[in-house]
XYZ file of C-alpha atoms in Angstrom:
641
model
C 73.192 127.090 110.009
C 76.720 128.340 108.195
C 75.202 129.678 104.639
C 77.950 130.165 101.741
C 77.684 132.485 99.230
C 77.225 131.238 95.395
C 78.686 134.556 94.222
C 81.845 135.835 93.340
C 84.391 136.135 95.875
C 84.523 139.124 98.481
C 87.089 142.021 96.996
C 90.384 142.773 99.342
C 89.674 144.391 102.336
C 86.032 143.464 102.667
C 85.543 143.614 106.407
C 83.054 140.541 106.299
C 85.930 138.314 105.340
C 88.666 139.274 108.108
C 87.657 137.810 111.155
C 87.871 133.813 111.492
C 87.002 131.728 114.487
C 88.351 128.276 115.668
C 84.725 126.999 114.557
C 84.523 128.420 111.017
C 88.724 127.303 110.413
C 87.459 123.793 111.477
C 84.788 123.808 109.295
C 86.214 124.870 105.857
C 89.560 122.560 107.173
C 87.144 119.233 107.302
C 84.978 120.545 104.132
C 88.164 120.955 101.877
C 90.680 118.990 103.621
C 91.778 116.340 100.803
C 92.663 119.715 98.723
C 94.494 121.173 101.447
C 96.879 117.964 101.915
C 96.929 117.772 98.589
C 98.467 121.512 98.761
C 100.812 120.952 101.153
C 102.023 117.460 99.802
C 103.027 119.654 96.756
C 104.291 122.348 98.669
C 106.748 120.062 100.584
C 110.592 119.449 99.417
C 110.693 116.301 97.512
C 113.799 115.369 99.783
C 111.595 115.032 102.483
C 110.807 111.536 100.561
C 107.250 110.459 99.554
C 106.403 108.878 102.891
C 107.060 111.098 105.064
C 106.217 114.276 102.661
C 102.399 111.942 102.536
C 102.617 112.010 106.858
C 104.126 115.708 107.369
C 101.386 117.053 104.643
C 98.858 115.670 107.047
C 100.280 117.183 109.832
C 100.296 120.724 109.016
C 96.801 120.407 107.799
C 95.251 119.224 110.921
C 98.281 122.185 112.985
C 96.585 125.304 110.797
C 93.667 125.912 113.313
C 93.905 129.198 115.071
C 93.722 129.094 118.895
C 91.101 131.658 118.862
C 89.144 134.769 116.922
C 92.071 135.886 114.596
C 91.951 138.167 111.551
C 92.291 136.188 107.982
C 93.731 137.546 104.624
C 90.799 137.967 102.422
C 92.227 136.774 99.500
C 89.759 133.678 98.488
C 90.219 130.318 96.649
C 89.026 130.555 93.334
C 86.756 127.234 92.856
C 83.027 126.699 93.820
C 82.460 125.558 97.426
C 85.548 128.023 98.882
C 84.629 131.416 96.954
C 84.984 133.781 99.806
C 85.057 132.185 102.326
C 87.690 133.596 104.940
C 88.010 130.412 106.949
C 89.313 128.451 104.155
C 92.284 131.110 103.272
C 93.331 131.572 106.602
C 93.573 127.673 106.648
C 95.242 127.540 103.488
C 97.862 130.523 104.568
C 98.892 128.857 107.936
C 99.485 125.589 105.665
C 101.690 127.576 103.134
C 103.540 129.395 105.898
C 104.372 125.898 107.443
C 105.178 124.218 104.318
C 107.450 126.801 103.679
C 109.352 126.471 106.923
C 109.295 122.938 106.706
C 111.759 123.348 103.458
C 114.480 125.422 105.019
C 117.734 124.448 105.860
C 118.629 123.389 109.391
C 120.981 126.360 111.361
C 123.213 125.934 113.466
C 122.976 127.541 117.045
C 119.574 128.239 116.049
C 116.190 125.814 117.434
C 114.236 124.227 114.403
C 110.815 125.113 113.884
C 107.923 122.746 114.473
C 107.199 122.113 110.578
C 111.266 121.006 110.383
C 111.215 118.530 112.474
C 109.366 115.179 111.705
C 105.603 115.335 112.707
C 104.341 113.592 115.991
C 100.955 112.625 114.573
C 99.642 111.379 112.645
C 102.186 108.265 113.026
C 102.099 104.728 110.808
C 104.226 102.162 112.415
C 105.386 98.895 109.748
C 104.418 100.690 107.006
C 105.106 102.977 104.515
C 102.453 105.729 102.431
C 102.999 107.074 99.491
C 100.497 108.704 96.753
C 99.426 106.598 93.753
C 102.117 106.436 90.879
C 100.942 108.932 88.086
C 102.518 108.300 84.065
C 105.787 110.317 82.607
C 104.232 113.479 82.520
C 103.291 114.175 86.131
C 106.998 112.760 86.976
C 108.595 115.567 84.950
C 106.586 117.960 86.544
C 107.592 116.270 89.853
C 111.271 116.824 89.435
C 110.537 120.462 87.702
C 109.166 121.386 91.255
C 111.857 119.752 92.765
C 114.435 121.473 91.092
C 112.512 125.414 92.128
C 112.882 127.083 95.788
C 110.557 126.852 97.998
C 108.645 130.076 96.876
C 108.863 129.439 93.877
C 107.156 126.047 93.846
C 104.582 127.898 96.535
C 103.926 130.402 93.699
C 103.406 127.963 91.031
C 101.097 125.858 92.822
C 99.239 128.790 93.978
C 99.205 129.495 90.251
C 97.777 126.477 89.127
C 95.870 124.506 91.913
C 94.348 127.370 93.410
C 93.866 129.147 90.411
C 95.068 132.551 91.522
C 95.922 135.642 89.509
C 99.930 136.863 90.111
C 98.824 139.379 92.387
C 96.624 137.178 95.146
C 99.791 135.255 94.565
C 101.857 138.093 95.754
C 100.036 138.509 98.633
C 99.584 135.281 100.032
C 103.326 134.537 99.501
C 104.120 137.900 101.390
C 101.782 136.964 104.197
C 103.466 133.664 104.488
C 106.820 135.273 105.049
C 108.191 133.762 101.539
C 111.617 135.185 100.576
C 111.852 136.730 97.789
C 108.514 137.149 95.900
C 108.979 138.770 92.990
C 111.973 136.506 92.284
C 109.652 133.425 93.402
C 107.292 134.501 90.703
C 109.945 134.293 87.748
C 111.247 130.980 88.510
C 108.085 129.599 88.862
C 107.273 131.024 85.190
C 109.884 128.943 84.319
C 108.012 125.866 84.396
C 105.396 125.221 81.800
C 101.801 126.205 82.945
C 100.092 123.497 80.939
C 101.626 121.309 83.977
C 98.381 123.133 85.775
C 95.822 120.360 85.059
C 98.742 117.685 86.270
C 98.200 119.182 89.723
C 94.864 116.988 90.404
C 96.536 114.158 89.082
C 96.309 111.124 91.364
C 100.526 111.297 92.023
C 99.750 113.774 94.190
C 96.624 113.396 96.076
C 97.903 112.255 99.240
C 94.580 110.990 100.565
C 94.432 108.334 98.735
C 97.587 105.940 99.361
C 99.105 103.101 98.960
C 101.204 101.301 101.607
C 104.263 99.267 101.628
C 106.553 97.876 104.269
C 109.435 99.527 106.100
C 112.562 97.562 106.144
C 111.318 94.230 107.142
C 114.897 92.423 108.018
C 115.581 95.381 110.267
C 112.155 95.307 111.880
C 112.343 91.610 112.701
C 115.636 92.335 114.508
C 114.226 94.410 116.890
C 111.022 92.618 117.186
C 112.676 89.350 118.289
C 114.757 91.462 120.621
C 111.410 93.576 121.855
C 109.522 90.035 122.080
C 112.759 88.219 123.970
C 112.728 90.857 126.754
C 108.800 90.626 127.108
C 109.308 86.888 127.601
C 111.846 86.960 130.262
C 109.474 89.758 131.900
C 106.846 87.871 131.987
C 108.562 84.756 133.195
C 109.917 86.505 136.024
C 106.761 88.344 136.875
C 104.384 85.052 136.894
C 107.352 83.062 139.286
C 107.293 86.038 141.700
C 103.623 86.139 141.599
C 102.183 82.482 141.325
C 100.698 80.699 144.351
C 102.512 77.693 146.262
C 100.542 75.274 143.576
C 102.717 76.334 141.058
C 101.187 76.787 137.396
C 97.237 76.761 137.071
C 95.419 74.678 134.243
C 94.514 76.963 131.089
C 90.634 76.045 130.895
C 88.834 75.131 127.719
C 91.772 76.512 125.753
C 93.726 74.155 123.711
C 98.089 74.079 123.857
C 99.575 76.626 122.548
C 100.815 76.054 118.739
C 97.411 73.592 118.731
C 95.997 73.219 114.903
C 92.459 74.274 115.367
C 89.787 71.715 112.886
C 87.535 74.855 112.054
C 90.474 77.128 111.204
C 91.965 74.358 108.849
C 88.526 73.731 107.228
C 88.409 77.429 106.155
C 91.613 76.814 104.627
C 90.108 73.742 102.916
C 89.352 74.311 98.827
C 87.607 70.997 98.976
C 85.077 72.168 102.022
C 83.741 75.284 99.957
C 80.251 75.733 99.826
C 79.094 75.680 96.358
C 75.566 76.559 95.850
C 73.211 75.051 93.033
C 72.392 76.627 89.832
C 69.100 76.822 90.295
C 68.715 77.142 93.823
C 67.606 80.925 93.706
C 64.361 79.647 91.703
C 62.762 77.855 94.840
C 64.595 79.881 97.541
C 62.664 82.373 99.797
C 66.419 84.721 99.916
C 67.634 86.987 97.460
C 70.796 87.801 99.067
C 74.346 86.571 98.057
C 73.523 82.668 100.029
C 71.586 81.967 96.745
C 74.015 82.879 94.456
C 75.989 79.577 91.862
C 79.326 78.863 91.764
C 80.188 80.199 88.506
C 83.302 80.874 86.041
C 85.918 78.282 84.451
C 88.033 77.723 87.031
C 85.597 76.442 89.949
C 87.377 73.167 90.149
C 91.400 74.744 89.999
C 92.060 73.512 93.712
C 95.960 75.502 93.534
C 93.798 79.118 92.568
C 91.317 78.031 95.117
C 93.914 77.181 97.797
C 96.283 80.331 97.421
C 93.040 82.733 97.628
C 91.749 80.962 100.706
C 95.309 81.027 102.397
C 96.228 84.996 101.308
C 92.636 85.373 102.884
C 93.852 84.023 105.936
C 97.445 84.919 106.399
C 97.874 87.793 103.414
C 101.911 88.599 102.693
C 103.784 91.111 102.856
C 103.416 91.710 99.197
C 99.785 91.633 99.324
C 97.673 94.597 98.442
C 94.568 94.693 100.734
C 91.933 96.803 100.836
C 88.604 96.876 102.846
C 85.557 99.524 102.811
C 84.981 101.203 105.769
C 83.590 99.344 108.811
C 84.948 96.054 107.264
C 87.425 93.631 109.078
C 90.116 92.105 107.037
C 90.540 88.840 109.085
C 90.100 85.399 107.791
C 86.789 83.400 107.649
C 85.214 81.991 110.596
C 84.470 78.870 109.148
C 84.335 77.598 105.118
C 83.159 80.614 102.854
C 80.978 80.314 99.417
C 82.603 80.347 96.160
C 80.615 82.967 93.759
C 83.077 83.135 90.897
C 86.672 81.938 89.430
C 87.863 82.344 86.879
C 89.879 84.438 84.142
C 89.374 88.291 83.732
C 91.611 90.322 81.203
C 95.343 89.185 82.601
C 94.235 88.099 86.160
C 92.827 84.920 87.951
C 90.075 86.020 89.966
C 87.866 84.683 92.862
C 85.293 85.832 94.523
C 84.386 84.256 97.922
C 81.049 85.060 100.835
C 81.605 84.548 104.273
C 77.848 85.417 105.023
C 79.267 89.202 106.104
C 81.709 90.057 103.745
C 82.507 89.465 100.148
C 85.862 88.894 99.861
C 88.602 89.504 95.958
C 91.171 87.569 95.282
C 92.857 88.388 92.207
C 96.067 87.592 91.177
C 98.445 87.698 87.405
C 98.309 85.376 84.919
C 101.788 84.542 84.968
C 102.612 84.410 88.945
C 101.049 85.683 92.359
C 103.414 89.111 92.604
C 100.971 91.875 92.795
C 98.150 89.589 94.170
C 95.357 91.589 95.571
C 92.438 91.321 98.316
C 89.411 93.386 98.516
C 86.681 93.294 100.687
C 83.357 94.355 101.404
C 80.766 94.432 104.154
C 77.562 93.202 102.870
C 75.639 92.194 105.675
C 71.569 92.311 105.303
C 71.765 92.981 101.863
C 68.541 91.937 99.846
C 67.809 92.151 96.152
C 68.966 94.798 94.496
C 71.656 94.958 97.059
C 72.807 91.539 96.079
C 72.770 92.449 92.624
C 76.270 92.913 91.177
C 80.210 92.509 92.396
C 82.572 94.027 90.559
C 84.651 91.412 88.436
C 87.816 93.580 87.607
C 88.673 97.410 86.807
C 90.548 98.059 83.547
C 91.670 101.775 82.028
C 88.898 103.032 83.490
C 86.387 100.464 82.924
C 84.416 98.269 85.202
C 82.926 94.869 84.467
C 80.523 93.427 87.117
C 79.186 89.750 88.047
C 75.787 90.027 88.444
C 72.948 87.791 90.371
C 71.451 84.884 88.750
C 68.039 86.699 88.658
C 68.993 89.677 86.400
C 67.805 89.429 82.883
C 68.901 92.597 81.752
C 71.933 95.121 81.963
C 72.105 98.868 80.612
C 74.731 102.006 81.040
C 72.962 105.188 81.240
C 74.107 108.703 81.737
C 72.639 109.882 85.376
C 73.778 113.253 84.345
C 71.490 113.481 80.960
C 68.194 111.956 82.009
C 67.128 112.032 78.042
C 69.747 110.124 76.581
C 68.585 106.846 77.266
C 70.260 103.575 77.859
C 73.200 101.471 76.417
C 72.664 97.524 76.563
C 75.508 95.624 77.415
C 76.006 91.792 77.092
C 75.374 89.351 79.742
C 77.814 86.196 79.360
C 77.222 83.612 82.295
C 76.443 87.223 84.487
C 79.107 88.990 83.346
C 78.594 92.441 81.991
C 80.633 93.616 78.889
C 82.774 96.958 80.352
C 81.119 100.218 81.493
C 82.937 103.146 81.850
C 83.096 103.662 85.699
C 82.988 107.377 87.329
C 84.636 106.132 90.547
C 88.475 106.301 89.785
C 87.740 109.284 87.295
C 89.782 112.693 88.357
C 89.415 115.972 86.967
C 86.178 117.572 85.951
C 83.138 116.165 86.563
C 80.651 116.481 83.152
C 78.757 112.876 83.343
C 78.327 109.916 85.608
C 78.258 106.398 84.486
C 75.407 103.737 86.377
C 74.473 100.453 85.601
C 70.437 99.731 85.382
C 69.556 96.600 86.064
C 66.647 94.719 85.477
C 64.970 91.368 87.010
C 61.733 90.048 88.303
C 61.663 92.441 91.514
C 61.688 95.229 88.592
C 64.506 97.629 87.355
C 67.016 99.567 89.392
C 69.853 102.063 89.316
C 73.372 101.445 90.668
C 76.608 103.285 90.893
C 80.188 102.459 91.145
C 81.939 104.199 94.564
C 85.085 102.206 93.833
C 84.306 99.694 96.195
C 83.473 95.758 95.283
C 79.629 96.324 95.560
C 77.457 99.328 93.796
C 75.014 101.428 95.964
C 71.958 101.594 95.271
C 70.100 104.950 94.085
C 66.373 106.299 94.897
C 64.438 109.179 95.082
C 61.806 110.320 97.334
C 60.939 111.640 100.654
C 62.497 109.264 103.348
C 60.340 106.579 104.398
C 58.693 106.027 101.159
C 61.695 106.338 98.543
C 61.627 104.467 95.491
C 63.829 103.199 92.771
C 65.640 106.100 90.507
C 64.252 104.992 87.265
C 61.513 106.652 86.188
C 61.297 109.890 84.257
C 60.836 112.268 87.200
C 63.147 110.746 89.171
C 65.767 110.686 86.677
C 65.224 114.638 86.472
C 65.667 115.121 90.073
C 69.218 113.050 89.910
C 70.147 114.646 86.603
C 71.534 117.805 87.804
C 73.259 116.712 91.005
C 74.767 113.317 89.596
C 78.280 114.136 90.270
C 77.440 115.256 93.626
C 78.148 111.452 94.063
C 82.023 111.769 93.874
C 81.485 113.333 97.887
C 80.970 109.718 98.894
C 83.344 107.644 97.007
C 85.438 105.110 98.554
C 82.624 105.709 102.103
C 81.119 102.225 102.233
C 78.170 103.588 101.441
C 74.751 101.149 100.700
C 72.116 103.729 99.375
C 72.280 106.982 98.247
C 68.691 108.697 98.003
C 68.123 112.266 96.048
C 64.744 114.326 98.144
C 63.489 117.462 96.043
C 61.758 118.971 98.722
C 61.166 122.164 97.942
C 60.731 124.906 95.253
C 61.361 128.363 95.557
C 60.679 131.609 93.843
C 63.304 134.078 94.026
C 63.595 137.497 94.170
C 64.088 140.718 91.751
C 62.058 138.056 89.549
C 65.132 135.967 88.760
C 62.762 132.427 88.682
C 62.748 129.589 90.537
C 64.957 127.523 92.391
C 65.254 123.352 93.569
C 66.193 122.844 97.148
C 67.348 119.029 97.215
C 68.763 116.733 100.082
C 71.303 113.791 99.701
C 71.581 110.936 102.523
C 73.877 108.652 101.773
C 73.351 105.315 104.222
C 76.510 102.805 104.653
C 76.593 98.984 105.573
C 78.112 99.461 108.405
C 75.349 102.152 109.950
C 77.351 105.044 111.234
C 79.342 107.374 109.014
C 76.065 108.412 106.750
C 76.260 111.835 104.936
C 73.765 114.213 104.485
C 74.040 117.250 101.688
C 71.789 120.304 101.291
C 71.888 121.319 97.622
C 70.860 124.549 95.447
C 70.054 125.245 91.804
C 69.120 128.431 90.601
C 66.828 128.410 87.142
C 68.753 127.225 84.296
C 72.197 126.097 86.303
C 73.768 122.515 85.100
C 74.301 121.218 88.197
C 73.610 122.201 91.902
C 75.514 123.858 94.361
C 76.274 122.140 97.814
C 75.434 124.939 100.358
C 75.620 122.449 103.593
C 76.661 119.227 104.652
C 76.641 116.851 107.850
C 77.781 113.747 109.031
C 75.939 111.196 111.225
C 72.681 113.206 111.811
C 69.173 111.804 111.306
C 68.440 115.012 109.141
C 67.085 114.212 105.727
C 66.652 109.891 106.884
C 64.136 107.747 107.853
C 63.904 108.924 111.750
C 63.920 112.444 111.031
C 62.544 113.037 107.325
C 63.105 117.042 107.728
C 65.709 119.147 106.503
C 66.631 122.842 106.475
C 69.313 124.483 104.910
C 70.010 128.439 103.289
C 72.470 130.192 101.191
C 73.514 133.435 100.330
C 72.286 134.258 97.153
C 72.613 136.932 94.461
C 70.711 138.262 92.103
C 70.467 139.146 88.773
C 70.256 142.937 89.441
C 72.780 142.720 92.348
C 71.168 142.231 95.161
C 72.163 140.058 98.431
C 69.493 137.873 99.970
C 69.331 135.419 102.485
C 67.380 132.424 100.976
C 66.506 129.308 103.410
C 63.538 126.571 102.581
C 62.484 123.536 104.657
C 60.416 120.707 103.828
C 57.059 120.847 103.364
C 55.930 120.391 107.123
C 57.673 123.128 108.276
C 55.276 125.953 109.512
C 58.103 128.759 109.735
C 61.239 129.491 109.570
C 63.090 132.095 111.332
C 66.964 133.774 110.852
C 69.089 135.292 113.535
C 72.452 136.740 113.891
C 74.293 138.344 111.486
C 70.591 138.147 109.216
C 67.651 138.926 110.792
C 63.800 137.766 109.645
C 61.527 135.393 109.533
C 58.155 133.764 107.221
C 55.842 131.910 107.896
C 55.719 128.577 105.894
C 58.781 126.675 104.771
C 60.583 129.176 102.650
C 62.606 132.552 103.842
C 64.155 135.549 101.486
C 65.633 138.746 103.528
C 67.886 141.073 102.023
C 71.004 140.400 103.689
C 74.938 141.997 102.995
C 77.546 139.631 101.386
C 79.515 137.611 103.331
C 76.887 137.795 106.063
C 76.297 134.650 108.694
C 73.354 133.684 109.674
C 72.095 131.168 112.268
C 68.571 128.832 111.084
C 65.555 127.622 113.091
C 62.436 125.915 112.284
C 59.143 125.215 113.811
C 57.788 122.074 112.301
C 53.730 122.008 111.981
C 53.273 119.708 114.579
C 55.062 122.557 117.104
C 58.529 120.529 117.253
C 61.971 122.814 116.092
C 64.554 121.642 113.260
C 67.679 123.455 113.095
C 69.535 124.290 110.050
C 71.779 121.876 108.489
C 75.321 122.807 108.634
């Protein structure tokens, strides 16, 4: 186990915070790696262009691992989750240092550095990714940075991304090798500091992107040149090699350029499966199979047509999308229609392929900007098959929901007391709800929809994907839905804890409270709690180890894993620790497991051990500590990193 501290950060010079290995640099590079692009995007000259600023911010990210044990700087970011912690600010050096390089002129007589020249990987081919466009103001502030040096825009980043004070400034722009510091730090005064907040705008997050394509007349040029020389390759190659019979038969396979009867029926508006009203009432499923054909425009055979045919052979101009896991490729055969129709100023359809769910939405007044969105739903039962979402508008989301829910409601996860907000059901169609998923900044409440039908009431959340996941509580193996009182508790503090797994695919998301602790220097108690969030597509689940001390709003992550059984169905155990401090200043080393652990046991840079499931040494800050666990049935569990 890795602990973190929940304390302020360690003061210059502490010796705990100047040695960093290739292990710990990884770790805080994965854990914080979205801000750390993010930094370097900004850090980059805008004359690099967006693309390639987007590709050579990546680059230097994934370049900043030391080769070994290497001393750090010990000045520490300044937001929960990085406080102190010496692997993150060597990262984040080695990225300014590069993205400082990477904006210097070209010498003569003189070899470019590495960060000059453009990066080898990661590489796009046909396309090109830029950041989502922000509104006027984060423009300005774009050319404002444009128009500073290269220390200068370091310093004012610094400044207000990383939220640190002129003289951790100093020093991290000194050990970067910046020019000119003190000068740096004037011209970056020069630009307004209530740009600050414009810094986590979406214009420059460069993790989430958009793509276009590269210069398409040019790149058919050299693709009919690049397939012509194949062709005569080939052709050469087969006469030297084939037999004295000349050319064999092909099989089963049918001429080339053949039109295929199932592919053409998939392409067919008039072959769509269109299910009856009432067919869920007497069917055995609950899944998507069962669901009408609903909306006003059912019977337009052009919208019908165009979505089928973008689903099959989407332009150039198309925007598609598709969750993680999901394949973007055409039907197999004719798909269900679940919805067209009109939504605010597009023409939507919504199609099931009996695996996928698949978007179509295009303007009122043409196809440019059409759009394609898909989602893996395979399996999915109930609840699951619940709700699509119908369209997203200013930061609203309106959802179609199954023909067996009676009820809708928007309720606050974050404030279990508030109760619920009813919202209108026309032909399944929920009236807006304000959606957390595209939401940036600070996190102070999270949006679900509750929905309620025969099988009983349930919680979901927008991810910013076409279907919701589906929230519960409980130890895993017998979870249930989040919707009582006590299970509304347990989410209420850890709610936006949900933002980790945004845009993941992800079908479930269940909240454990597994244990309770009582601290020491009689500072109260504390809530150990475990997130596992399960996707549709099986792999790629996340698993978070969260803290709250007595009287804290929200929780503190203290580990977190990927693709482990920790916390799940096959391995419903969990143990994590923290560094903690108290109220009259003292360091401890707190660790809990669930409640069939027998003991648990610290080594390394803490040592001590308890029997039971809970563990509280005195330990110095900044310490590391390594966890292990006997279970009561004699078997180990290691702590969750």
């Amino acid at each position: 186990m890795q602990s973190q501290d929940v304390a302020p950060r360690p003061a210059p010079g502490s010796a705990a915070a100047r040695i960093v290995d290739v292990e710990q640099a990884e770790a805080a590079l994965v854990e914080h790696y979205p801000r750390l692009v993010r930094l370097a995007y900004l850090l980059l000259p805008p004359g690099l262009g967006r693309s390639r600023r987007v590709l050579t911010a990546h680059a230097l990210v994934q370049r900043a691992l030391p080769r070994g044990r290497t001393s750090a700087p010990v000045i520490p970011a300044q937001s929960a989750g990085r406080d102190g912690d010496p692997g993150y600010a060597y990262v984040r050096l080695q990225v300014v240092r590069t993205a400082l390089e990477a904006g210097r002129p070209l010498r003569r007589r003189a070899w470019p550095r590495r960060a000059q020249l453009p990066a080898l990987l990661p590489q796009v081919r046909g396309l090109k990714l830029f950041p989502r466009s922000g509104g006027a103001d984060e423009l300005a502030l774009d050319q404002r940075l444009a128009g500073l040096t290269g220390p200068a825009r370091a310093a004012y980043v610094l400044r207000g991304l990383e939220k640190l004070p002129d003289g951790d400034v100093r020093e991290v722009l000194a050990d970067a090798d910046a020019e000119g510091v003190d000068a740096a730090l004037d011209e970056a005064g020069t630009v307004p500091a209530d740009g600050y907040a414009l810094l986590d705008s979406p214009e420059f997050d460069a993790c989430s992107l958009q793509a276009r394509p590269t210069d398409l007349i040019r790149r058919r040029r050299h693709t009919r040149a690049a397939l012509a020389a194949a062709a005569a390759l080939a052709v050469c190659g087969a006469l030297v090699a084939l037999p004295g019979d000349g050319w064999g038969p092909d099989g089963a396979a049918a001429p080339v350029y053949a039109r295929n009867p199932a592919a053409e029926a998939a392409l067919d508006p008039g072959r769509l499966l269109r299910v009856s009203p009432v067919a869920w009432k007497t069917s055995a499923r609950t899944d998507f199979s069962v669901w009408p054909a609903r909306g006003p425009l059912v019977r337009d055979t052009g919208l019908l047509r165009r979505a089928l045919a973008v689903w099959a052979r989407p332009g150039e101009t198309v925007r598609v999308s598709a969750t993680p896991g999901t394949l973007s490729g055409g039907p197999a055969g004719p798909p269900q229609l679940l919805y067209a129709g009109g939504v605010g100023n597009a023409r939507v359809v919504i199609l099931y392929d009996g695996l996928r769910i698949a978007r179509y939405a295009e303007p009122e007044d043409g196809t440019a900007g059409a759009a394609l969105d898909f989602a893996r739903v395979d399996g999915a039962r109930g609840t699951e098959a619940g709700a699509i979402v119908l369209n997203r508008t200013d930061g609203n989301v309106r959802w179609l929901t199954a023909p067996w829910v009676t009820r809708a409601e928007e309720r606050d996860l974050s404030k279990p007391g508030a109760g619920t907000l009813n919202l209108t059901l026309t032909g399944g169609i929920t009236s807006p709800l304000a959606s957390p998923a595209t939401r940036s900044g600070t996190c102070t409440s999270w949006n679900v929809l509750q929905l309620t039908d025969a099988y009983g009431t349930q919680l979901l959340t927008d991810l910013g994907e076409l279907v919701p996941a589906r929230l519960t509580t409980g130890r895993p193996g017998s979870t249930k839905p989040a919707t009582g009182a006590e299970a509304l508790r347990t989410w209420a503090p850890f709610a936006c804890s949900l933002s980790d797994v945004r845009g993941q695919g992800v079908r479930t998301v269940n909240m454990w409270s597994y244990a309770r602790q009582s601290l020491p220097d009689a500072s109260g108690s504390a809530e150990w709690v475990c997130t596992r969030a399960e996707t549709w597509r099986g792999d790629g689940s996340r698993v978070l180890a969260q803290f709250r001390t007595p009287g804290g709003l929200s929780g503190s992550a203290v580990a977190k894993a990927g693709d482990v059984p920790a916390c799940g169905p096959h391995d419903p155990h969990v143990l994590a620790g923290v560094l903690w401090k108290s109220e009259g200043g003292h360091w401890y080393l707190l660790a809990a497991g669930d409640r069939t652990t027998g003991s648990v046991r610290a080594s390394g840079g803490v040592n001590g051990s308890a029997s039971g499931n809970l563990l509280a040494v005195p330990a110095e800050k900044g310490a590391r500590a390594e966890l292990k666990g006997v279970l009561e049935d004699g078997s180990s569990v290691s702590g969750l990193n």
